CSV table of C-alpha atoms in Angstrom, one decimal:
chain,number,residue,atom,x,y,z
A,2,MET,CA,88.6,-12.1,55.3
A,3,ASP,CA,86.8,-8.8,54.6
A,4,ASN,CA,85.9,-7.7,58.1
A,5,LYS,CA,87.5,-4.2,58.5
A,6,GLU,CA,88.3,-5.0,62.2
A,7,ILE,CA,90.5,-8.0,61.2
A,8,ASN,CA,93.9,-7.5,59.5
A,9,LEU,CA,96.1,-10.4,58.4
A,10,ILE,CA,99.7,-10.2,59.3
A,11,GLU,CA,102.1,-11.0,56.5
A,12,GLU,CA,105.0,-12.2,58.5
A,13,ALA,CA,103.2,-14.6,60.8
A,14,TYR,CA,104.7,-16.4,63.7
A,15,ILE,CA,103.4,-18.0,66.9
A,16,ALA,CA,104.9,-15.5,69.4
A,17,LEU,CA,103.3,-12.5,67.8
A,18,PRO,CA,100.6,-12.1,70.5
A,19,LYS,CA,101.8,-10.3,73.6
A,20,GLY,CA,103.3,-12.4,76.4
A,21,PHE,CA,104.2,-15.4,74.3
A,22,LYS,CA,107.7,-16.8,73.4
A,23,ALA,CA,108.8,-19.8,71.3
A,24,ASN,CA,111.9,-21.7,70.3
A,25,GLY,CA,113.0,-24.9,68.6
A,26,VAL,CA,116.2,-26.9,69.1
A,27,VAL,CA,118.1,-29.9,67.7
A,28,ALA,CA,117.9,-32.9,70.1
A,29,GLY,CA,119.1,-35.5,67.7
A,30,LEU,CA,115.7,-37.2,67.0
A,31,LYS,CA,115.8,-36.5,63.2
A,32,SER,CA,118.5,-37.8,60.9
A,33,ASN,CA,117.3,-37.2,57.4
A,34,ALA,CA,114.4,-34.7,57.6
A,35,ALA,CA,113.3,-33.3,54.3
A,36,ASN,CA,112.2,-29.8,55.5
A,37,VAL,CA,114.7,-27.0,55.3
A,38,ASN,CA,114.7,-23.2,55.1
A,39,PRO,CA,118.0,-21.6,53.9
A,40,ASP,CA,117.3,-18.6,56.2
A,41,LEU,CA,117.1,-20.9,59.2
A,42,GLU,CA,120.4,-22.7,59.3
A,43,LYS,CA,119.3,-25.4,61.7
A,44,SER,CA,115.8,-26.1,60.2
A,45,LEU,CA,116.8,-29.4,58.6
A,46,VAL,CA,117.2,-31.2,61.9
A,47,LEU,CA,115.2,-29.1,64.4
A,48,ASP,CA,113.0,-31.6,66.3
A,49,VAL,CA,111.8,-30.2,69.7
A,50,ALA,CA,109.6,-27.1,70.0
A,51,LEU,CA,108.4,-25.0,72.9
A,52,VAL,CA,105.7,-22.4,73.1
A,53,GLU,CA,105.6,-20.5,76.4
A,54,SER,CA,103.3,-17.8,77.9
A,55,ASP,CA,104.7,-15.4,80.4
A,56,VAL,CA,101.6,-15.8,82.5
A,57,PRO,CA,99.3,-18.9,82.9
A,58,ALA,CA,97.0,-19.1,79.9
A,59,THR,CA,93.5,-20.5,79.5
A,60,VAL,CA,93.6,-23.5,77.1
A,61,ALA,CA,91.1,-25.2,74.9
A,62,GLY,CA,91.7,-28.3,72.7
A,63,VAL,CA,90.2,-30.7,70.2
A,64,TYR,CA,91.7,-34.1,69.5
A,65,THR,CA,91.9,-37.1,67.2
A,66,SER,CA,88.8,-39.3,67.2
A,67,ASN,CA,91.0,-42.4,66.9
A,68,LEU,CA,90.4,-44.7,69.8
A,69,VAL,CA,94.2,-45.3,69.9
A,70,LYS,CA,95.9,-42.2,71.3
A,71,GLY,CA,99.5,-41.4,71.9
A,72,HIS,CA,100.7,-41.0,75.5
A,73,SER,CA,101.8,-37.4,75.2
A,74,LEU,CA,98.4,-36.6,73.8
A,75,THR,CA,96.4,-38.4,76.5
A,76,ARG,CA,98.5,-36.6,79.2
A,77,SER,CA,97.6,-33.2,77.6
A,78,ILE,CA,93.9,-34.1,77.4
A,79,LYS,CA,93.8,-34.9,81.1
A,80,LYS,CA,95.6,-31.6,82.0
A,81,ILE,CA,93.3,-29.5,79.8
A,82,ASP,CA,90.1,-31.3,81.1
A,83,MET,CA,91.2,-30.5,84.6
A,84,GLY,CA,90.6,-26.8,83.7
A,85,GLY,CA,93.8,-25.4,85.0
A,86,LYS,CA,95.8,-22.7,83.1
A,87,MET,CA,99.0,-23.6,81.2
A,88,ARG,CA,102.4,-22.0,80.9
A,89,ALA,CA,103.8,-23.9,78.0
A,90,MET,CA,103.5,-26.7,75.4
A,91,ILE,CA,106.4,-28.8,74.3
A,92,VAL,CA,106.3,-30.7,71.0
A,93,ASN,CA,108.7,-33.3,69.6
A,94,SER,CA,108.8,-34.7,66.1
A,95,LYS,CA,110.1,-38.0,64.7
A,96,ASN,CA,108.6,-40.1,67.5
A,97,ALA,CA,104.9,-40.3,68.3
A,98,ASN,CA,105.3,-41.7,71.8
A,99,ALA,CA,102.4,-44.0,71.1
A,100,ALA,CA,101.7,-47.8,71.6
A,101,VAL,CA,104.6,-48.3,74.1
A,102,GLY,CA,102.6,-48.7,77.3
A,103,LYS,CA,103.0,-47.1,80.7
A,104,VAL,CA,106.5,-46.0,80.0
A,105,GLY,CA,105.1,-43.6,77.4
A,106,GLU,CA,103.1,-41.8,80.0
A,107,GLU,CA,106.1,-41.7,82.3
A,108,ASP,CA,108.4,-40.3,79.6
A,109,ALA,CA,105.9,-37.6,78.7
A,110,GLU,CA,105.6,-36.6,82.4
A,111,GLU,CA,109.4,-36.5,82.8
A,112,VAL,CA,109.8,-34.2,79.8
A,113,ALA,CA,107.0,-31.9,81.2
A,114,LYS,CA,108.8,-31.9,84.6
A,115,ALA,CA,112.1,-30.8,83.1
A,116,VAL,CA,110.4,-27.9,81.3
A,117,ALA,CA,108.4,-26.9,84.4
A,118,SER,CA,111.6,-26.9,86.5
A,119,LYS,CA,113.3,-24.6,84.1
A,120,LEU,CA,110.3,-22.3,83.8
A,121,GLY,CA,109.6,-22.3,87.6
A,122,CYS,CA,106.1,-23.7,87.4
A,123,SER,CA,104.3,-27.0,88.0
A,124,SER,CA,104.4,-29.8,85.4
A,125,ASP,CA,100.6,-29.7,85.4
A,126,GLU,CA,101.1,-26.3,83.6
A,127,VAL,CA,103.1,-27.9,80.7
A,128,LEU,CA,101.3,-29.6,77.8
A,129,THR,CA,103.0,-32.3,75.8
A,130,ALA,CA,102.7,-33.4,72.2
A,131,SER,CA,104.5,-35.9,70.0
A,132,THR,CA,104.4,-36.8,66.3
A,133,GLY,CA,106.2,-39.3,64.2
A,134,VAL,CA,106.8,-43.1,64.3
A,135,ILE,CA,104.4,-45.1,66.3
A,136,GLY,CA,105.6,-48.0,68.5
A,137,THR,CA,109.1,-46.8,69.5
A,138,ARG,CA,109.9,-45.5,72.9
A,139,LEU,CA,110.3,-41.7,73.2
A,140,PRO,CA,114.0,-40.8,73.6
A,141,SER,CA,113.1,-38.6,76.5
A,142,GLU,CA,116.7,-38.3,77.8
A,143,LYS,CA,117.7,-36.6,74.5
A,144,ILE,CA,114.8,-34.1,74.9
A,145,ILE,CA,115.4,-33.4,78.6
A,146,ALA,CA,119.1,-32.8,77.9
A,147,LYS,CA,118.1,-30.0,75.5
A,148,VAL,CA,115.5,-28.4,77.8
A,149,PRO,CA,117.9,-25.8,79.2
A,150,GLU,CA,118.9,-24.6,75.7
A,151,LEU,CA,115.2,-24.7,74.6
A,152,VAL,CA,114.0,-22.5,77.5
A,153,ASP,CA,117.1,-20.2,77.5
A,154,GLY,CA,116.6,-19.5,73.8
A,155,LEU,CA,112.9,-18.5,74.1
A,156,THR,CA,112.1,-15.1,72.5
A,157,ASN,CA,109.1,-13.3,71.1
A,158,GLU,CA,111.0,-12.8,67.8
A,159,ALA,CA,110.2,-14.3,64.4
A,160,LYS,CA,113.3,-16.4,64.1
A,161,THR,CA,112.8,-18.6,67.2
A,162,SER,CA,109.1,-18.9,66.4
A,163,HIS,CA,110.1,-20.3,63.0
A,164,TYR,CA,112.5,-22.6,64.7
A,165,ALA,CA,109.5,-23.9,66.7
A,166,GLU,CA,107.4,-24.5,63.6
A,167,TYR,CA,110.2,-26.4,61.8
A,168,ALA,CA,110.9,-28.5,64.9
A,169,MET,CA,107.3,-29.8,64.7
A,170,MET,CA,107.5,-30.8,61.0
A,171,THR,CA,108.0,-34.3,59.9
A,172,THR,CA,107.3,-35.0,56.2
A,173,ASP,CA,106.1,-31.4,55.7
A,174,THR,CA,107.9,-29.5,53.0
A,175,VAL,CA,106.7,-26.0,53.9
A,176,PRO,CA,105.9,-24.3,57.2
A,177,LYS,CA,102.3,-23.4,58.1
A,178,GLU,CA,102.1,-20.2,60.1
A,179,VAL,CA,99.3,-17.5,60.2
A,180,ALA,CA,98.4,-14.5,62.2
A,181,ALA,CA,95.9,-11.6,62.4
A,182,ARG,CA,95.4,-8.5,64.4
A,183,ILE,CA,91.9,-7.6,65.6
A,184,THR,CA,90.4,-4.3,66.6
A,185,LEU,CA,87.7,-4.7,69.2
A,186,GLN,CA,84.6,-2.5,69.5
A,187,ASN,CA,86.3,-0.3,72.2
A,188,GLY,CA,89.4,0.2,70.1
A,189,GLN,CA,91.6,-2.3,71.9
A,190,GLU,CA,93.7,-4.6,69.8
A,191,ILE,CA,94.3,-8.3,70.2
A,192,THR,CA,96.4,-10.7,68.1
A,193,ILE,CA,95.8,-14.4,67.1
A,194,ALA,CA,98.7,-16.5,65.7
A,195,GLY,CA,98.8,-20.1,64.7
A,196,MET,CA,101.2,-22.8,63.4
A,197,ALA,CA,100.7,-26.4,62.4
A,198,LYS,CA,102.4,-29.5,61.1
A,199,GLY,CA,100.8,-32.1,59.0
A,200,SER,CA,101.4,-33.8,55.6
A,201,GLY,CA,100.3,-37.4,55.9
A,202,MET,CA,98.1,-39.6,58.0
A,203,ILE,CA,95.5,-36.9,57.7
A,204,HIS,CA,91.7,-37.4,57.7
A,205,PRO,CA,88.9,-36.2,59.9
A,206,ASN,CA,87.7,-36.4,62.6
A,207,LEU,CA,89.6,-33.9,64.5
A,208,ALA,CA,92.3,-33.3,64.6
A,209,THR,CA,94.6,-34.9,62.1
A,210,MET,CA,97.7,-32.9,62.7
A,211,ILE,CA,99.2,-30.8,65.5
A,212,GLY,CA,98.1,-27.2,65.5
A,213,ILE,CA,98.8,-24.5,68.1
A,214,PHE,CA,97.1,-21.1,68.3
A,215,THR,CA,98.0,-18.3,70.7
A,216,THR,CA,96.1,-15.1,71.5
A,217,ASP,CA,96.6,-12.3,74.0
A,218,ALA,CA,92.9,-11.9,74.5
A,219,ASP,CA,91.3,-12.7,77.9
A,220,ILE,CA,88.6,-15.4,77.2
A,221,ASP,CA,86.9,-17.8,79.6
A,222,LYS,CA,87.6,-21.5,79.0
A,223,ASP,CA,84.1,-22.5,78.0
A,224,ILE,CA,83.8,-19.7,75.5
A,225,LEU,CA,87.3,-20.5,74.1
A,226,GLN,CA,86.5,-24.2,73.8
A,227,ASN,CA,83.3,-23.4,71.9
A,228,SER,CA,85.0,-20.9,69.6
A,229,LEU,CA,87.8,-23.5,68.8
A,230,LYS,CA,85.2,-26.2,68.0
A,231,LYS,CA,83.4,-23.9,65.6
A,232,ALA,CA,86.6,-22.8,64.0
A,233,VAL,CA,87.8,-26.3,63.2
A,234,ALA,CA,84.5,-27.8,62.1
A,235,HIS,CA,84.8,-26.9,58.4
A,236,THR,CA,88.5,-26.2,58.3
A,237,PHE,CA,90.9,-28.6,60.0
A,238,ASN,CA,88.0,-31.1,60.1
A,239,ARG,CA,87.6,-30.9,56.3
A,240,VAL,CA,91.2,-32.0,55.4
A,241,SER,CA,91.9,-35.4,54.0
A,242,VAL,CA,95.3,-36.4,52.6
A,243,ASP,CA,95.1,-40.2,52.6
A,244,GLY,CA,92.1,-41.3,54.6
A,245,ASP,CA,94.0,-42.2,57.8
A,246,THR,CA,93.3,-40.5,61.1
A,247,SER,CA,96.4,-40.4,63.2
A,248,VAL,CA,96.7,-41.3,66.9
A,249,CYS,CA,98.6,-38.2,68.2
A,250,ASP,CA,96.8,-35.3,66.9
A,251,MET,CA,95.4,-32.2,68.4
A,252,VAL,CA,94.6,-28.5,67.9
A,253,VAL,CA,95.0,-26.3,70.9
A,254,ILE,CA,94.6,-22.5,71.6
A,255,MET,CA,96.2,-20.7,74.5
A,256,ALA,CA,94.7,-17.3,75.6
A,257,ASN,CA,96.8,-15.4,78.2
A,258,GLY,CA,95.0,-12.1,78.4
A,259,ALA,CA,98.2,-10.1,78.1
A,260,SER,CA,96.5,-7.5,75.9
A,261,GLY,CA,94.2,-6.5,78.7
A,262,ALA,CA,91.2,-7.0,76.4
A,263,LYS,CA,88.4,-9.2,77.7
A,264,ILE,CA,86.1,-11.0,75.3
A,265,ASP,CA,82.7,-11.8,76.7
A,266,LYS,CA,80.0,-14.3,75.7
A,267,ASP,CA,77.4,-13.2,73.1
A,268,SER,CA,79.4,-10.0,72.4
A,269,GLU,CA,80.2,-8.4,69.0
A,270,ASP,CA,83.9,-8.8,70.0
A,271,LEU,CA,83.4,-12.6,70.3
A,272,GLN,CA,81.9,-12.7,66.8
A,273,ILE,CA,84.9,-10.9,65.4
A,274,PHE,CA,87.3,-13.1,67.3
A,275,GLU,CA,85.6,-16.3,66.0
A,276,GLU,CA,85.5,-15.0,62.5
A,277,ALA,CA,89.3,-14.3,62.6
A,278,LEU,CA,90.1,-17.7,64.3
A,279,GLU,CA,88.0,-19.6,61.7
A,280,SER,CA,89.7,-17.7,58.8
A,281,LEU,CA,93.2,-18.5,60.1
A,282,ALA,CA,92.2,-22.2,60.6
A,283,TYR,CA,90.8,-22.1,57.0
A,284,ASP,CA,94.2,-20.9,55.7
A,285,ILE,CA,96.1,-23.5,57.6
A,286,ALA,CA,93.7,-26.3,56.4
A,287,ARG,CA,94.4,-25.4,52.8
A,288,MET,CA,98.2,-25.4,53.5
A,289,LEU,CA,97.9,-28.8,55.0
A,290,ALA,CA,96.1,-30.3,52.0
A,291,ALA,CA,98.4,-28.6,49.5
A,292,ASP,CA,101.4,-30.0,51.4
A,293,GLY,CA,100.1,-33.6,51.5
A,294,GLU,CA,102.8,-36.2,51.2
A,295,GLY,CA,104.0,-36.4,47.6
A,296,ALA,CA,101.2,-34.0,46.5
A,297,THR,CA,101.5,-32.1,43.2
A,298,LYS,CA,97.9,-30.7,43.2
A,299,PHE,CA,95.7,-29.0,45.8
A,300,VAL,CA,92.1,-30.3,45.3
A,301,GLU,CA,89.0,-28.7,46.7
A,302,ILE,CA,85.8,-30.7,46.5
A,303,GLU,CA,82.4,-29.1,47.0
A,304,VAL,CA,78.9,-30.5,46.9
A,305,ASN,CA,75.8,-28.3,46.5
A,306,GLY,CA,72.1,-29.2,46.6
A,307,ALA,CA,72.4,-32.2,49.0
A,308,LYS,CA,69.3,-33.3,50.9
A,309,ASP,CA,71.0,-32.5,54.3
A,310,ALA,CA,74.3,-31.8,55.9
A,311,ASP,CA,75.1,-35.4,56.6
A,312,ASP,CA,74.7,-36.4,52.9
A,313,ALA,CA,76.8,-33.4,51.8
A,314,LYS,CA,79.6,-34.5,54.2
A,315,LEU,CA,79.4,-38.2,53.1
A,316,ILE,CA,79.9,-37.2,49.5
A,317,VAL,CA,82.9,-34.8,49.9
A,318,THR,CA,84.5,-37.3,52.2
A,319,ALA,CA,84.1,-40.2,49.8
A,320,VAL,CA,85.5,-38.4,46.8
A,321,ALA,CA,88.4,-36.9,48.9
A,322,ARG,CA,89.6,-40.3,50.1
A,323,SER,CA,89.1,-42.3,46.9
A,324,PRO,CA,92.5,-43.5,45.6
A,325,LEU,CA,91.1,-43.7,42.0
A,326,CYS,CA,89.9,-40.1,42.1
A,327,LYS,CA,93.2,-38.9,43.6
A,328,THR,CA,95.3,-40.8,41.1
A,329,ALA,CA,93.2,-39.3,38.3
A,330,PHE,CA,93.9,-35.8,39.6
A,331,PHE,CA,97.6,-36.6,39.6
A,332,GLY,CA,97.4,-37.9,36.0
A,333,MET,CA,95.3,-34.9,35.0
A,334,ASP,CA,92.6,-37.3,33.7
A,335,ALA,CA,89.1,-35.7,33.6
A,336,ASN,CA,87.5,-39.0,34.6
A,337,CYS,CA,84.0,-38.1,35.8
A,338,GLY,CA,83.2,-41.8,36.2
A,339,ARG,CA,85.5,-42.2,39.1
A,340,ILE,CA,84.0,-39.1,40.9
A,341,LEU,CA,80.4,-40.3,40.2
A,342,THR,CA,81.2,-43.8,41.5
A,343,ALA,CA,82.5,-42.3,44.8
A,344,VAL,CA,79.4,-40.2,45.1
A,345,GLY,CA,77.3,-43.3,44.5
A,346,TYR,CA,78.9,-45.4,47.3
A,347,SER,CA,79.2,-42.6,49.8
A,348,GLY,CA,76.0,-43.6,51.5
A,349,ALA,CA,74.2,-40.3,50.6
A,350,GLN,CA,70.7,-40.4,49.2
A,351,PHE,CA,70.2,-38.8,45.8
A,352,ASP,CA,68.9,-39.4,42.3
A,353,PRO,CA,71.8,-40.2,39.9
A,354,GLU,CA,69.7,-38.8,37.0
A,355,LYS,CA,69.9,-35.3,38.5
A,356,VAL,CA,73.7,-35.1,39.3
A,357,ASP,CA,75.9,-32.5,37.7
A,358,ILE,CA,79.8,-32.5,37.9
A,359,SER,CA,82.3,-30.0,36.8
A,360,LEU,CA,86.1,-30.0,37.0
A,361,SER,CA,87.7,-26.5,37.5
A,362,GLY,CA,84.7,-25.0,35.9
A,363,LEU,CA,84.5,-27.4,33.0
A,364,GLU,CA,81.2,-29.4,32.9
A,365,VAL,CA,81.8,-33.1,32.4
A,366,TYR,CA,78.6,-34.6,33.7
A,367,LYS,CA,75.0,-33.3,33.7
A,368,ASP,CA,71.5,-34.7,34.4
A,369,GLY,CA,72.9,-38.2,34.8
A,370,VAL,CA,74.9,-38.2,31.6
A,371,ALA,CA,78.6,-37.9,30.8
A,372,LEU,CA,79.2,-34.9,28.5
A,373,PRO,CA,81.5,-34.7,25.5
A,374,PHE,CA,84.1,-32.0,26.3
A,375,ASP,CA,87.4,-30.7,24.8
A,376,GLU,CA,90.1,-33.0,26.2
A,377,ASP,CA,92.8,-30.4,25.5
A,378,GLU,CA,90.8,-27.8,27.5
A,379,ALA,CA,90.4,-30.3,30.3
A,380,LEU,CA,94.1,-31.0,30.4
A,381,GLU,CA,95.0,-27.3,30.6
A,382,ARG,CA,92.7,-26.9,33.6
A,383,LEU,CA,93.9,-30.0,35.3
A,384,LYS,CA,97.6,-29.0,34.8
A,385,ARG,CA,97.0,-26.1,37.3
A,386,ASP,CA,98.3,-26.4,40.8
A,387,GLU,CA,94.8,-26.2,42.2
A,388,ILE,CA,91.8,-28.3,41.0
A,389,TYR,CA,88.2,-27.6,41.9
A,390,VAL,CA,85.6,-30.4,41.8
A,391,SER,CA,81.9,-29.2,42.0
A,392,ILE,CA,79.1,-31.7,42.5
A,393,THR,CA,75.5,-30.6,42.4
A,394,LEU,CA,72.7,-33.0,43.4
A,395,HIS,CA,69.5,-30.9,43.1
A,396,GLU,CA,68.0,-32.6,46.2
A,397,GLY,CA,68.0,-29.8,48.7
A,398,ASP,CA,70.1,-26.8,49.9
A,399,ALA,CA,72.9,-28.5,52.0
A,400,TYR,CA,76.5,-27.7,51.1
A,401,ASP,CA,79.9,-28.9,52.2
A,402,ARG,CA,83.5,-29.0,51.1
A,403,MET,CA,86.7,-30.9,51.6
A,404,PHE,CA,90.3,-30.0,51.0
A,405,THR,CA,92.6,-32.8,49.7
A,406,CYS,CA,95.4,-33.5,47.2
A,407,ASP,CA,96.4,-35.9,44.5
A,408,PHE,CA,98.2,-39.2,45.0
A,409,SER,CA,101.6,-39.2,43.2
A,410,TYR,CA,104.4,-41.8,42.9
A,411,ASP,CA,106.1,-40.0,45.7
A,412,TYR,CA,103.4,-40.8,48.2
A,413,VAL,CA,104.2,-44.4,48.0
A,414,LYS,CA,107.9,-43.7,48.2
A,415,ILE,CA,107.5,-41.6,51.4
A,416,ASN,CA,105.2,-44.1,53.1
A,417,GLY,CA,106.9,-47.3,51.9
A,418,SER,CA,110.0,-46.3,53.9
A,419,TYR,CA,108.6,-44.0,56.6
A,420,ARG,CA,110.4,-45.6,59.6
A,421,THR,CA,113.7,-45.6,57.8
């Protein structure tokens, strides 16, 4: 991010924008969560988060493309589509509130009503989100019992915002929080902050995690929705951990206008805002891929010279979701044959005799021929925490990229006993 009007904030947290508060509490949904921060004594078992705006906020959202959707999510989609402004969003982990029938809708509504009653607003102004095990009824009574503590503990401070982030996390091992301050053309300042959870069951199309952004800018809903869609297109929507698109996932942004700064359509301020939002989404997307379940390597796959955008996307997606490629990355094996094979079955149109492939800058395949290379040098490059796969087709000028990770033994361990 090199725009002089945009400044990243090192200690990022969701309540940084004016007029927002956050908190997370222990409701007893988690029993053996892996995520813990020694500076946050409760982070091991935090499981319910709340983000609240002092005034009703304009909200935009993007959601999983899975035809199966969780009940907390479908409720929020309806509320956002109604066009009303929102006061808060409550998120629980450990339970997806999905595939349980009408009772799932009722439980989500009861949780929203409890929050609304405590905040003094309508339940239509409270969004709901759930993440975790599918097919088990939401323990709404445990969540509702903790709503008074959750609301009473809301602050705009870093600590309670971090509580909110940790409460959303499931198999995540690290928090994912970002923020930036923006100077507009008239000198006014606005702030954008974001947090997300996501480690497994992640694959486009959008969104394959839960992400929340807040901003104190005043932006109309249609503009905000368009800005969010653009921001996620090549960030959140280019993350693949395991090829599975979840049923509960969403990315939302709340804009409450508390800064007093209005961002209008087709303005230079809007361009700056969208650049900052996409940059923050990019940072979170990389964090999500790097923290994939059991991951030891972050992997970025890029394709250059594709015939068109569709072909470029097909190729990066095929390589990113290939178990053979991902296990080779884990084993630090410079196996260009696996990558080439995934490119070949991707559905993209290209001439195999013109393909070039490099791994972290080391050429391993050129003009349709596997190259001899120094195996020791390849091993040294693949030992690094980050691996870069570059594929050039020489068919056109289309480009795309995907963020993913390797498959390790731990991925099987985590998902072989996910419910227990």
